[in-house]
């Protein structure tokens, strides 16, 4: 049960981060190597905003939840306009460009924020004991073993991620904006021929992708501390999730994030975290060999 | 109404069009013929702004449009049915039509009118575009472009790979639109399809104007068909 909740928290944060990466690749065909840095930016901005707001952790957290994705998103939009647009979204050039962006963001944060890991206080953090069943002399009985507990905040992270994922799903499948995004993803040239301002769509998508990573980071930062090197893990895991789930597939991304997050949580609790990483990497290899388009991806020519 | 003059264009260093001139008037059907690789599709893409000409002008209703942002060109009222249809394959019929309607903010009246022309699509609104038959896909590509209520329509090889009944439907649609005063540029390889609808035929060879004839001239002397297209 504990492993389950830990796994779900992992999966929740991972699915948001990976969805950002998947959206950017799906619509723009840009492999954003700097995606993890937008995650890191989100966490650092969350710390900064929470410190600015000061005493009340709940207020600081809410401010961070609003400010971090907006700031990270704006930085992404500016990057799109300054860099990606000028190299014509060329698939290879954008990889090099986003590697550059990765170091620029990382080192700027190191210079301003410093090398220390900084905690952000959770807005609420009640300990919730988890009941267990025990066969006593008097028959089956519920009891609350010592040490088996989670916090209300972790449950909140799971709920918040589900809400955000539902929102994105709703936008993608039920609104005009979603229709425009999907059409651009399928055929950007024809989209242009039907009046869709593809360059603006790209800027928006790159911004949304970064904002999703930032939101995920704000959610996790009361559990994991903000640090300038924290972007590497989410980047790697997002790639794993996106490869398994199929690029550009929302459903696949969420399911793959669940598989990776849960197995990570469960295997880490019962065995070792290293085994969890080995399993994830093995799964990626299997998927690449047997279903290169991902579990839920569609084959494209 | 729509006029290309002295267009030089291509893909990167690979120039495809050389000093190309084309024009079409209100209610006129201009057919563009030429062998594969002659530059017909490139010419259509240049009109739509998908390829920026290195030199030369595209004018629409006396306005120079070749420097406009590509996504603003369809909003002027230029409808485009690309070669190979280029539907948004994973979107439904209804969504493909919705994209067409959004281009010039047309509403239900246009939608009903277009679906009246192609009743088959009305029965398949919830179906994904890539599950339609070839003929239905061509109808959808046409319907999507007509959702703009265009004053000029570009059709790039609409009958390619279609059975005769579908070609007949496309022909009828072209003639109806012509009657409504729409200027039409039709890229076509088949002589019979051209004869049925064309007012003028422009022959292109290696990206250059080879000859332009009225359909009357061609009825009298069909030799240009053989000379420039090789049929």
mmCIF file of C-alpha atoms in Angstrom, chain A residues 29-172:
data_model
loop_
_atom_site.group_PDB
_atom_site.id
_atom_site.type_symbol
_atom_site.label_atom_id
_atom_site.label_comp_id
_atom_site.label_asym_id
_atom_site.label_seq_id
_atom_site.Cartn_x
_atom_site.Cartn_y
_atom_site.Cartn_z
ATOM 1 C CA UNK A 29 8.914 17.104 -34.134
ATOM 2 C CA UNK A 30 11.415 18.683 -31.775
ATOM 3 C CA UNK A 31 13.268 16.448 -29.320
ATOM 4 C CA UNK A 32 13.583 18.821 -26.412
ATOM 5 C CA UNK A 33 16.717 17.749 -24.579
ATOM 6 C CA UNK A 34 16.303 20.747 -22.256
ATOM 7 C CA UNK A 35 12.935 19.468 -21.033
ATOM 8 C CA UNK A 36 14.376 18.375 -17.690
ATOM 9 C CA UNK A 37 15.765 21.872 -17.173
ATOM 10 C CA UNK A 38 12.289 23.346 -17.444
ATOM 11 C CA UNK A 39 11.339 20.879 -14.713
ATOM 12 C CA UNK A 40 14.295 22.107 -12.659
ATOM 13 C CA UNK A 41 13.338 25.726 -13.379
ATOM 14 C CA UNK A 42 9.851 24.999 -12.085
ATOM 15 C CA UNK A 43 11.256 23.696 -8.812
ATOM 16 C CA UNK A 44 13.696 26.577 -8.397
ATOM 17 C CA UNK A 45 11.050 29.180 -9.216
ATOM 18 C CA UNK A 46 8.767 27.464 -6.702
ATOM 19 C CA UNK A 47 11.441 27.860 -4.015
ATOM 20 C CA UNK A 48 12.048 31.473 -5.008
ATOM 21 C CA UNK A 49 8.352 32.406 -5.031
ATOM 22 C CA UNK A 50 7.698 30.570 -1.778
ATOM 23 C CA UNK A 51 10.602 32.461 -0.147
ATOM 24 C CA UNK A 52 9.302 35.763 -1.488
ATOM 25 C CA UNK A 53 5.813 35.152 -0.167
ATOM 26 C CA UNK A 54 7.296 34.141 3.157
ATOM 27 C CA UNK A 55 5.592 32.894 6.234
ATOM 28 C CA UNK A 56 2.478 31.129 5.050
ATOM 29 C CA UNK A 57 3.495 27.917 3.221
ATOM 30 C CA UNK A 58 0.085 27.401 1.657
ATOM 31 C CA UNK A 59 0.052 30.888 0.148
ATOM 32 C CA UNK A 60 3.619 30.485 -1.098
ATOM 33 C CA UNK A 61 2.786 27.131 -2.635
ATOM 34 C CA UNK A 62 -0.253 28.455 -4.480
ATOM 35 C CA UNK A 63 1.737 31.425 -5.763
ATOM 36 C CA UNK A 64 4.448 29.030 -6.946
ATOM 37 C CA UNK A 65 1.892 26.792 -8.610
ATOM 38 C CA UNK A 66 0.717 29.760 -10.673
ATOM 39 C CA UNK A 67 4.019 31.572 -11.223
ATOM 40 C CA UNK A 68 6.360 28.675 -12.036
ATOM 41 C CA UNK A 69 4.556 27.321 -15.112
ATOM 42 C CA UNK A 70 3.942 30.840 -16.417
ATOM 43 C CA UNK A 71 7.590 31.884 -16.067
ATOM 44 C CA UNK A 72 8.950 28.588 -17.423
ATOM 45 C CA UNK A 73 6.419 28.738 -20.249
ATOM 46 C CA UNK A 74 7.433 32.285 -21.161
ATOM 47 C CA UNK A 75 11.112 31.353 -21.188
ATOM 48 C CA UNK A 76 10.222 28.478 -23.520
ATOM 49 C CA UNK A 77 8.206 30.738 -25.829
ATOM 50 C CA UNK A 78 11.109 33.193 -26.015
ATOM 51 C CA UNK A 79 13.503 30.306 -26.751
ATOM 52 C CA UNK A 80 11.231 29.099 -29.503
ATOM 53 C CA UNK A 81 11.136 32.542 -31.036
ATOM 54 C CA UNK A 82 14.841 33.309 -30.597
ATOM 55 C CA UNK A 83 16.310 29.933 -31.488
ATOM 56 C CA UNK A 84 14.060 27.135 -32.743
ATOM 57 C CA UNK A 85 12.159 29.261 -35.264
ATOM 58 C CA UNK A 86 15.423 30.575 -36.734
ATOM 59 C CA UNK A 87 16.754 27.089 -37.380
ATOM 60 C CA UNK A 88 13.436 26.191 -39.027
ATOM 61 C CA UNK A 89 12.636 23.439 -36.504
ATOM 62 C CA UNK A 90 15.162 21.233 -38.286
ATOM 63 C CA UNK A 91 15.098 17.936 -36.326
ATOM 64 C CA UNK A 92 18.865 17.600 -35.938
ATOM 65 C CA UNK A 93 19.609 21.256 -35.354
ATOM 66 C CA UNK A 94 16.955 21.482 -32.639
ATOM 67 C CA UNK A 95 18.600 18.635 -30.709
ATOM 68 C CA UNK A 96 21.895 20.510 -30.688
ATOM 69 C CA UNK A 97 20.126 23.758 -29.849
ATOM 70 C CA UNK A 98 18.224 22.269 -26.929
ATOM 71 C CA UNK A 99 21.411 20.656 -25.576
ATOM 72 C CA UNK A 100 22.847 24.169 -25.563
ATOM 73 C CA UNK A 101 19.712 25.432 -23.863
ATOM 74 C CA UNK A 102 20.100 22.695 -21.230
ATOM 75 C CA UNK A 103 23.524 24.017 -20.194
ATOM 76 C CA UNK A 104 22.495 27.653 -20.393
ATOM 77 C CA UNK A 105 19.546 27.070 -18.070
ATOM 78 C CA UNK A 106 21.512 24.800 -15.734
ATOM 79 C CA UNK A 107 24.484 27.134 -15.368
ATOM 80 C CA UNK A 108 22.315 30.267 -15.037
ATOM 81 C CA UNK A 109 20.532 28.606 -12.162
ATOM 82 C CA UNK A 110 23.848 27.536 -10.635
ATOM 83 C CA UNK A 111 25.096 31.119 -10.798
ATOM 84 C CA UNK A 112 21.980 32.695 -9.330
ATOM 85 C CA UNK A 113 20.426 30.041 -7.139
ATOM 86 C CA UNK A 114 23.605 28.337 -6.066
ATOM 87 C CA UNK A 115 24.626 24.711 -5.739
ATOM 88 C CA UNK A 116 22.633 23.938 -2.585
ATOM 89 C CA UNK A 117 19.469 21.924 -2.529
ATOM 90 C CA UNK A 118 16.613 23.925 -1.066
ATOM 91 C CA UNK A 119 13.392 22.635 0.405
ATOM 92 C CA UNK A 120 9.944 24.084 -0.119
ATOM 93 C CA UNK A 121 7.485 23.556 2.665
ATOM 94 C CA UNK A 122 4.345 21.658 1.734
ATOM 95 C CA UNK A 123 1.088 23.613 2.127
ATOM 96 C CA UNK A 124 -0.291 20.862 4.319
ATOM 97 C CA UNK A 125 1.393 17.710 5.452
ATOM 98 C CA UNK A 126 -0.752 15.756 7.817
ATOM 99 C CA UNK A 127 0.453 12.258 8.509
ATOM 100 C CA UNK A 128 -2.094 9.684 7.529
ATOM 101 C CA UNK A 129 -1.682 6.261 9.009
ATOM 102 C CA UNK A 130 -2.514 3.353 6.743
ATOM 103 C CA UNK A 131 -4.468 0.513 8.337
ATOM 104 C CA UNK A 132 -3.366 -3.064 7.834
ATOM 105 C CA UNK A 133 -5.180 -6.323 8.463
ATOM 106 C CA UNK A 134 -3.909 -8.747 11.030
ATOM 107 C CA UNK A 135 -5.075 -12.167 12.020
ATOM 108 C CA UNK A 136 -5.241 -11.990 15.810
ATOM 109 C CA UNK A 137 -6.715 -14.425 18.281
ATOM 110 C CA UNK A 138 -9.975 -12.554 17.992
ATOM 111 C CA UNK A 139 -10.065 -13.033 14.227
ATOM 112 C CA UNK A 140 -9.185 -10.513 11.454
ATOM 113 C CA UNK A 141 -8.674 -7.019 12.782
ATOM 114 C CA UNK A 142 -7.557 -3.699 11.416
ATOM 115 C CA UNK A 143 -4.508 -2.183 13.007
ATOM 116 C CA UNK A 144 -2.202 0.775 12.342
ATOM 117 C CA UNK A 145 1.358 -0.461 12.246
ATOM 118 C CA UNK A 146 4.047 1.982 13.242
ATOM 119 C CA UNK A 147 5.859 3.599 10.346
ATOM 120 C CA UNK A 148 3.281 2.733 7.723
ATOM 121 C CA UNK A 149 1.958 6.122 6.810
ATOM 122 C CA UNK A 150 1.713 8.595 4.046
ATOM 123 C CA UNK A 151 0.968 12.296 4.038
ATOM 124 C CA UNK A 152 -2.086 14.172 2.857
ATOM 125 C CA UNK A 153 0.198 16.133 0.565
ATOM 126 C CA UNK A 154 1.158 13.026 -1.400
ATOM 127 C CA UNK A 155 -2.492 12.259 -1.974
ATOM 128 C CA UNK A 156 -2.967 15.844 -3.108
ATOM 129 C CA UNK A 157 -0.171 15.438 -5.701
ATOM 130 C CA UNK A 158 -1.953 12.434 -7.165
ATOM 131 C CA UNK A 159 -5.313 14.216 -7.309
ATOM 132 C CA UNK A 160 -3.789 17.395 -8.771
ATOM 133 C CA UNK A 161 -2.027 15.430 -11.503
ATOM 134 C CA UNK A 162 -5.228 13.616 -12.410
ATOM 135 C CA UNK A 163 -7.057 16.953 -12.598
ATOM 136 C CA UNK A 164 -4.372 18.491 -14.824
ATOM 137 C CA UNK A 165 -4.225 15.449 -17.102
ATOM 138 C CA UNK A 166 -8.009 15.538 -17.470
ATOM 139 C CA UNK A 167 -7.817 19.225 -18.326
ATOM 140 C CA UNK A 168 -5.213 18.584 -21.033
ATOM 141 C CA UNK A 169 -7.257 15.685 -22.360
ATOM 142 C CA UNK A 170 -10.336 17.889 -22.498
ATOM 143 C CA UNK A 171 -8.476 20.669 -24.303
ATOM 144 C CA UNK A 172 -6.951 18.266 -26.819
#
